[in-house]
Short mmCIF file of C-alpha atoms and ligand atoms in Angstrom, two decimals:
data_model
loop_
_atom_site.label_atom_id
_atom_site.label_comp_id
_atom_site.label_asym_id
_atom_site.label_seq_id
_atom_site.Cartn_x
_atom_site.Cartn_y
_atom_site.Cartn_z
CA MET A 200 144.02 108.11 99.04
CA SER A 201 143.39 106.45 96.40
CA THR A 202 142.54 108.65 93.44
CA GLU A 203 141.25 105.65 91.16
CA VAL A 204 137.77 106.67 89.93
CA PRO A 205 134.54 104.78 90.69
CA PRO A 206 133.78 102.34 88.32
CA SER A 207 129.94 103.54 88.05
CA GLU A 208 132.00 107.43 87.07
CA THR A 209 133.25 106.41 83.48
CA PRO A 210 132.15 106.35 80.62
CA PHE A 211 130.11 104.24 79.09
CA VAL A 212 131.88 102.67 76.22
CA GLY A 213 134.29 99.18 76.65
CA LYS A 214 132.50 99.11 80.21
CA SER A 215 131.58 96.06 81.51
CA VAL A 216 129.05 95.03 83.98
CA VAL A 217 128.89 92.72 86.23
CA THR A 218 126.94 94.70 88.86
CA LEU A 219 124.50 97.80 88.64
CA ASP A 220 127.18 99.24 90.64
CA ASP A 221 129.09 98.78 88.01
CA LEU A 222 127.18 102.27 86.48
CA SER A 223 126.55 105.49 87.68
CA ARG A 224 122.53 107.05 88.56
CA HIS A 225 122.60 108.59 85.37
CA GLN A 226 123.46 105.87 82.85
CA ILE A 227 121.11 103.79 84.85
CA LEU A 228 118.05 106.33 83.42
CA GLU A 229 120.03 107.19 80.11
CA LEU A 230 118.93 103.18 79.46
CA LEU A 231 116.00 103.66 80.59
CA HIS A 232 115.56 106.64 77.96
CA LYS A 233 117.27 104.68 75.13
CA ALA A 234 115.33 101.91 75.89
CA ALA A 235 111.92 104.25 74.97
CA TYR A 236 113.76 105.65 72.68
CA ILE A 237 114.13 102.52 70.63
CA ASP A 238 110.81 100.79 71.40
CA ALA A 239 109.42 103.75 69.13
CA HIS A 240 112.38 103.78 66.70
CA ARG A 241 112.80 100.28 65.78
CA ARG A 242 113.46 100.36 62.11
CA GLU A 243 116.21 103.89 62.81
CA VAL A 244 118.37 101.82 64.96
CA SER A 245 117.71 98.18 62.82
CA HIS A 246 121.36 99.10 61.89
CA THR A 247 123.36 100.80 64.84
CA CYS A 248 125.80 97.71 65.41
CA ASP A 249 126.09 96.19 62.55
CA GLY A 250 129.18 94.44 61.26
CA ARG A 251 129.41 93.85 65.35
CA VAL A 252 129.63 90.94 67.38
CA LEU A 253 128.29 89.26 70.62
CA ALA A 254 128.93 86.37 72.17
CA THR A 255 126.74 84.56 74.99
CA LEU A 256 128.77 81.93 77.01
CA PHE A 257 126.25 80.58 78.97
CA TYR A 258 127.22 77.89 81.65
CA GLU A 259 123.88 77.82 82.91
CA PRO A 260 120.52 77.25 81.54
CA SER A 261 118.24 80.19 80.37
CA THR A 262 115.54 80.24 77.78
CA ARG A 263 114.87 83.73 78.31
CA THR A 264 117.92 85.91 78.75
CA ARG A 265 120.12 83.85 76.60
CA LEU A 266 117.54 84.39 73.37
CA SER A 267 117.38 88.35 75.02
CA PHE A 268 120.59 88.79 74.63
CA GLU A 269 120.89 87.51 71.23
CA THR A 270 117.35 88.78 69.33
CA ALA A 271 118.62 92.30 70.44
CA MET A 272 122.12 91.99 68.82
CA LEU A 273 120.33 90.34 65.52
CA ARG A 274 117.87 93.45 65.98
CA LEU A 275 120.47 95.80 65.78
CA GLY A 276 122.15 94.21 62.94
CA GLY A 277 124.89 92.86 65.19
CA LYS A 278 125.56 88.86 64.97
CA VAL A 279 125.88 86.20 67.78
CA ILE A 280 128.23 83.37 68.90
CA GLY A 281 127.87 81.25 71.77
CA PHE A 282 127.08 78.00 73.58
CA ALA A 283 124.60 77.12 75.82
CA GLY A 284 125.01 74.32 78.30
CA ALA A 285 128.73 74.91 78.44
CA GLN A 286 129.33 70.92 77.72
CA LEU A 287 129.34 71.84 74.89
CA ALA A 288 132.28 73.97 75.04
CA SER A 289 136.17 73.48 76.04
CA VAL A 290 135.39 73.63 79.41
CA THR A 291 134.68 69.71 80.11
CA LYS A 292 137.94 69.39 78.52
CA GLY A 293 138.96 71.84 81.84
CA GLU A 294 139.60 74.91 80.50
CA SER A 295 139.13 78.10 82.98
CA ILE A 296 137.31 80.64 82.42
CA ALA A 297 139.72 83.27 82.01
CA ASP A 298 141.56 81.43 79.08
CA THR A 299 138.20 80.78 77.77
CA ILE A 300 137.39 84.95 78.36
CA LYS A 301 141.02 85.51 76.71
CA THR A 302 139.85 83.25 73.56
CA VAL A 303 136.78 84.34 72.66
CA SER A 304 137.56 88.66 73.63
CA ASN A 305 139.37 87.92 69.73
CA TYR A 306 136.47 86.90 68.07
CA VAL A 307 133.56 89.13 69.50
CA ASP A 308 132.81 93.09 70.13
CA ALA A 309 131.01 92.12 73.68
CA ILE A 310 130.46 89.45 75.54
CA ALA A 311 127.23 88.60 77.92
CA ILE A 312 127.94 85.21 80.54
CA ARG A 313 125.95 83.41 82.30
CA HIS A 314 127.46 80.90 85.26
CA PRO A 315 126.52 79.42 88.25
CA LYS A 316 129.43 80.50 90.73
CA GLU A 317 128.90 83.45 92.75
CA GLY A 318 132.20 85.94 91.34
CA ALA A 319 132.35 84.16 87.61
CA ALA A 320 131.49 87.14 86.21
CA LEU A 321 133.80 89.26 87.22
CA VAL A 322 136.73 85.99 87.24
CA ALA A 323 135.58 87.20 83.26
CA SER A 324 135.60 90.57 83.08
CA ARG A 325 139.11 90.76 84.43
CA ALA A 326 140.08 88.81 81.77
CA ALA A 327 138.79 90.30 78.26
CA SER A 328 139.48 92.61 76.63
CA VAL A 329 136.00 93.42 75.25
CA PRO A 330 132.79 94.26 77.54
CA VAL A 331 131.69 91.79 79.79
CA ILE A 332 127.72 91.50 81.20
CA ASN A 333 126.96 88.91 84.00
CA ALA A 334 124.16 87.20 82.59
CA GLY A 335 123.40 86.05 86.51
CA ASP A 336 126.32 84.06 87.92
CA GLY A 337 125.29 81.25 90.58
CA GLY A 338 122.57 82.96 93.48
CA HIS A 339 124.73 86.43 93.35
CA MET A 340 123.46 89.09 91.08
CA HIS A 341 121.06 89.55 87.87
CA PRO A 342 122.36 93.48 86.83
CA THR A 343 120.33 92.55 82.98
CA GLN A 344 117.20 91.26 84.68
CA THR A 345 117.60 94.86 87.47
CA LEU A 346 117.43 96.34 83.97
CA ALA A 347 114.04 95.00 82.37
CA ASP A 348 112.14 94.94 85.97
CA LEU A 349 113.61 98.85 86.74
CA ALA A 350 112.23 99.57 82.86
CA THR A 351 108.41 98.13 83.74
CA LEU A 352 108.36 100.00 86.81
CA GLN A 353 108.93 103.05 84.76
CA SER A 354 106.40 102.72 82.85
CA ARG A 355 103.48 101.30 84.80
CA PHE A 356 103.83 103.81 87.15
CA GLY A 357 106.57 107.01 85.74
CA ARG A 358 108.76 106.48 88.77
CA ILE A 359 111.03 103.73 90.60
CA THR A 360 111.48 105.52 93.88
CA ASP A 361 108.75 105.69 96.13
CA LEU A 362 107.34 102.34 96.50
CA THR A 363 106.28 99.80 98.31
CA VAL A 364 108.53 96.74 96.43
CA GLY A 365 107.27 93.30 98.01
CA LEU A 366 109.49 90.83 97.20
CA CYS A 367 108.47 86.81 97.86
CA GLY A 368 109.80 83.77 97.40
CA ASP A 369 113.52 82.57 97.70
CA LEU A 370 115.05 85.72 99.01
CA THR A 371 117.93 83.58 99.59
CA PHE A 372 119.17 82.29 96.13
CA GLY A 373 117.02 84.19 93.83
CA ARG A 374 119.99 86.82 92.89
CA THR A 375 117.01 89.06 90.75
CA VAL A 376 116.17 89.94 93.77
CA HIS A 377 119.41 90.85 94.83
CA SER A 378 120.07 93.51 91.95
CA LEU A 379 117.18 94.91 92.25
CA ILE A 380 117.07 95.90 95.83
CA GLU A 381 120.51 96.83 95.48
CA THR A 382 120.24 99.72 92.29
CA LEU A 383 116.55 100.15 93.66
CA CYS A 384 118.11 101.77 97.40
CA ARG A 385 120.78 103.74 95.03
CA PHE A 386 117.33 105.58 93.41
CA GLY A 387 115.82 105.44 97.42
CA ASN A 388 112.71 106.29 98.85
CA VAL A 389 111.18 102.13 98.77
CA ARG A 390 109.89 100.20 101.51
CA PHE A 391 110.74 97.22 101.01
CA VAL A 392 108.35 94.33 102.39
CA LEU A 393 110.55 91.10 102.38
CA ILE A 394 108.19 87.70 102.24
CA SER A 395 110.03 84.36 102.87
CA PRO A 396 109.77 81.79 105.12
CA ASP A 397 112.95 81.66 107.85
CA GLU A 398 115.34 79.39 105.30
CA LEU A 399 114.45 81.24 102.46
CA LYS A 400 115.44 84.95 103.57
CA THR A 401 117.50 87.87 101.93
CA PRO A 402 121.30 87.76 103.02
CA GLN A 403 122.50 89.86 104.79
CA TYR A 404 124.98 91.37 102.77
CA VAL A 405 121.90 92.60 100.78
CA ILE A 406 119.70 93.77 104.52
CA ASP A 407 123.26 95.51 104.73
CA ARG A 408 122.52 97.99 101.68
CA ILE A 409 119.36 99.05 102.55
CA ASN A 410 120.10 99.95 106.29
CA ALA A 411 123.38 101.68 104.10
CA THR A 412 120.47 104.33 102.76
CA PRO A 413 118.66 106.51 105.02
CA SER A 414 115.39 106.58 102.95
CA CYS A 415 115.09 102.73 102.39
CA SER A 416 113.14 100.76 105.00
CA TYR A 417 112.49 97.36 105.44
CA VAL A 418 110.23 94.83 107.06
CA GLU A 419 110.56 91.16 107.29
CA VAL A 420 107.47 88.70 107.52
CA ARG A 421 106.18 84.91 106.15
CA ASP A 422 102.94 85.25 105.62
CA LEU A 423 102.43 87.39 101.87
CA VAL A 424 98.27 87.82 102.61
CA SER A 425 98.65 90.17 105.32
CA VAL A 426 100.93 92.21 103.27
CA ILE A 427 99.96 92.27 99.96
CA GLY A 428 97.08 94.60 100.78
CA ASN A 429 99.79 97.49 101.27
CA LEU A 430 102.21 96.65 98.62
CA ASP A 431 102.31 98.89 94.52
CA VAL A 432 104.22 96.06 93.76
CA LEU A 433 104.88 92.42 94.51
CA TYR A 434 107.81 90.63 92.97
CA MET A 435 107.54 87.09 93.30
CA THR A 436 109.96 84.60 92.77
CA ARG A 437 110.92 80.65 92.03
CA VAL A 438 112.37 78.86 94.21
CA GLN A 439 115.94 78.30 92.89
CA LYS A 440 116.04 74.24 93.06
CA GLU A 441 118.88 73.87 91.02
CA ARG A 442 121.33 76.17 94.73
CA PHE A 443 119.95 73.59 97.02
CA PHE A 444 121.92 71.10 98.51
CA ASN A 445 119.27 69.28 100.08
CA GLU A 446 116.54 67.69 98.00
CA ASP A 447 113.75 67.52 100.78
CA ASP A 448 114.74 70.85 101.62
CA TYR A 449 113.42 72.29 98.32
CA LEU A 450 110.08 70.27 98.06
CA ARG A 451 109.11 71.33 101.53
CA LEU A 452 109.59 75.28 100.31
CA ARG A 453 108.51 75.03 96.65
CA ASP A 454 104.74 75.91 96.97
CA THR A 455 105.18 78.20 100.23
CA TYR A 456 103.77 80.97 98.42
CA ILE A 457 101.29 81.14 95.30
CA LEU A 458 99.67 83.77 93.66
CA ASP A 459 95.85 83.36 92.89
CA GLU A 460 93.37 85.82 92.25
CA ALA A 461 91.43 85.08 95.66
CA LYS A 462 94.92 86.33 97.08
CA LEU A 463 95.27 89.19 94.43
CA SER A 464 91.15 90.56 95.65
CA LEU A 465 93.15 91.31 98.20
CA ALA A 466 95.76 93.71 96.68
CA GLN A 467 95.68 97.19 95.44
CA PRO A 468 94.27 97.81 92.11
CA HIS A 469 97.23 99.68 90.75
CA MET A 470 100.15 97.10 92.07
CA ALA A 471 101.81 95.87 89.14
CA VAL A 472 102.82 92.66 89.70
CA LEU A 473 106.54 91.82 88.77
CA HIS A 474 108.05 87.59 88.19
CA PRO A 475 112.05 87.40 86.23
CA LEU A 476 110.18 84.05 84.83
CA PRO A 477 110.23 80.39 84.69
CA ARG A 478 107.88 80.72 86.96
CA VAL A 479 107.03 77.04 88.17
CA ASN A 480 103.56 77.23 90.53
CA GLU A 481 104.14 80.52 92.74
CA ILE A 482 101.38 82.54 90.34
CA ALA A 483 98.77 80.98 88.97
CA VAL A 484 98.06 80.65 85.58
CA GLU A 485 94.31 82.75 86.23
CA VAL A 486 96.65 85.61 87.34
CA ASP A 487 98.47 85.65 83.42
CA ASP A 488 94.33 88.08 82.23
CA ASP A 489 94.48 90.09 85.49
CA PRO A 490 95.87 94.15 84.49
CA ARG A 491 98.19 93.36 87.23
CA ALA A 492 100.30 91.50 86.36
CA ALA A 493 103.70 92.97 84.60
CA TYR A 494 105.53 89.57 83.91
CA PHE A 495 105.53 89.42 80.45
CA GLU A 496 105.64 93.15 79.65
CA GLN A 497 109.38 92.53 81.29
CA VAL A 498 110.58 89.67 78.54
CA LYS A 499 109.70 92.83 76.47
CA ASN A 500 111.64 94.96 78.61
CA GLY A 501 114.48 93.06 79.13
CA MET A 502 115.08 92.74 74.95
CA LEU A 503 114.84 96.96 74.85
CA MET A 504 117.22 97.14 77.62
CA ARG A 505 119.87 94.91 76.49
CA MET A 506 119.23 96.69 72.95
CA ALA A 507 120.24 100.41 75.00
CA LEU A 508 123.28 98.20 77.37
CA GLU A 509 124.86 96.73 74.43
CA SER A 510 124.56 99.30 71.83
CA SER A 511 125.84 101.51 74.71
CA VAL A 512 129.24 98.89 75.77
CA ILE A 513 130.29 98.82 71.93
CA GLY A 514 129.85 102.29 71.46
CA ASP A 515 127.76 102.52 68.80
CA GLU A 516 124.97 105.35 68.90
CA LEU A 517 121.49 105.17 67.73
CA PRO A 518 120.63 107.30 65.11
CA GLY A 519 118.83 109.59 65.97
CA TYR A 520 118.73 109.54 69.95
CA VAL A 521 119.86 112.89 71.90
CA PRO A 522 120.83 111.66 75.17
CA LEU A 523 119.35 112.54 78.71
CA GLU A 524 120.23 116.06 80.26
CA PRO A 525 122.49 115.43 83.19
CA LYS A 526 120.20 118.06 84.79
CA GLU A 527 117.00 115.55 84.38
CA VAL A 528 118.46 112.95 86.30
CA GLN A 529 116.58 113.38 90.03
CA ALA A 530 116.23 110.56 92.78
C1 LIG E 1082 115.99 83.66 86.60
C2 LIG E 1082 117.61 83.74 86.85
O1 LIG E 1082 117.67 83.03 85.73
O2 LIG E 1082 118.48 84.39 87.94
N1 LIG E 1082 115.99 84.18 85.37
C3 LIG E 1082 115.73 85.31 84.14
O3 LIG E 1082 116.65 85.52 84.14
N2 LIG E 1082 114.65 86.03 83.79
C4 LIG E 1082 115.28 83.71 87.15
C5 LIG E 1082 114.50 82.49 87.88
O4 LIG E 1082 115.65 81.61 87.53
O5 LIG E 1082 114.26 82.10 88.49
#
């Protein structure tokens, strides 16, 4: 029998986060609690990471995620180095991820990495001597987007369980969807409505996760209009053009779902519309002014959750913060 401690049970400081399974439920709830504290005490926390340096190694395009990781460290008093677009770095000379990470580990206190290959963040975490945070590995996982999503659910509903959650669009390649389902299953009591064309259905390993969770269930449907009225949350996604092998397939599928006011009029008044952004056509701009649109709140929550995560894995305490009592963890 293995005596190895599951990653989720190990202390926060020094921890790499490749998927949110690397954190315990208590640690995830602690991050939500910390993010709320940070939001209310921005000035007090602004020197938490004085003298620290974060590296953002982005081998794939990003606007929000990289700027969010960087702003988070800057707002904690730390500094940031890195590259965006691997063409600028030694990878073009043939350097492996492991060698880049071993090098950068000497410079910084934590690394955020985004890479087009599934598993790249895991490889990086094994090579690193500092915590590595996965900022998206191919079509696999995007744990910090899930932290932003959870914070948005918490602020809209006061809970992250007992919800009917529709996920719509590219469920095959949408890594944010995979991370979110994985994590919601750990807290339980979620009814998933998986809305996609046949070509873009949820991968089996994600479905297996729902099946392994007795308190969760799912249905797979193609039509958004017929289910929108049942949802508490509608999580829209972009069809992931960069992961298609064939341009024609992308063009055929990209506009399958467009959420507009007419469709939204069929939804419940309390429903929240989430989207990890960037959007292409899947949400009409007219929806932005609807109180149900929560996607720009997600952006703010992403920064706050990354502040909470970066300070936690580096091991810097937020001044004045009182930790969550273990007994407050309910799931
Ligand atoms: C997402 C991603 O990169 O997976 N964006 C993000 O990080 N907010 C979603 C996407 O690109 O469609």
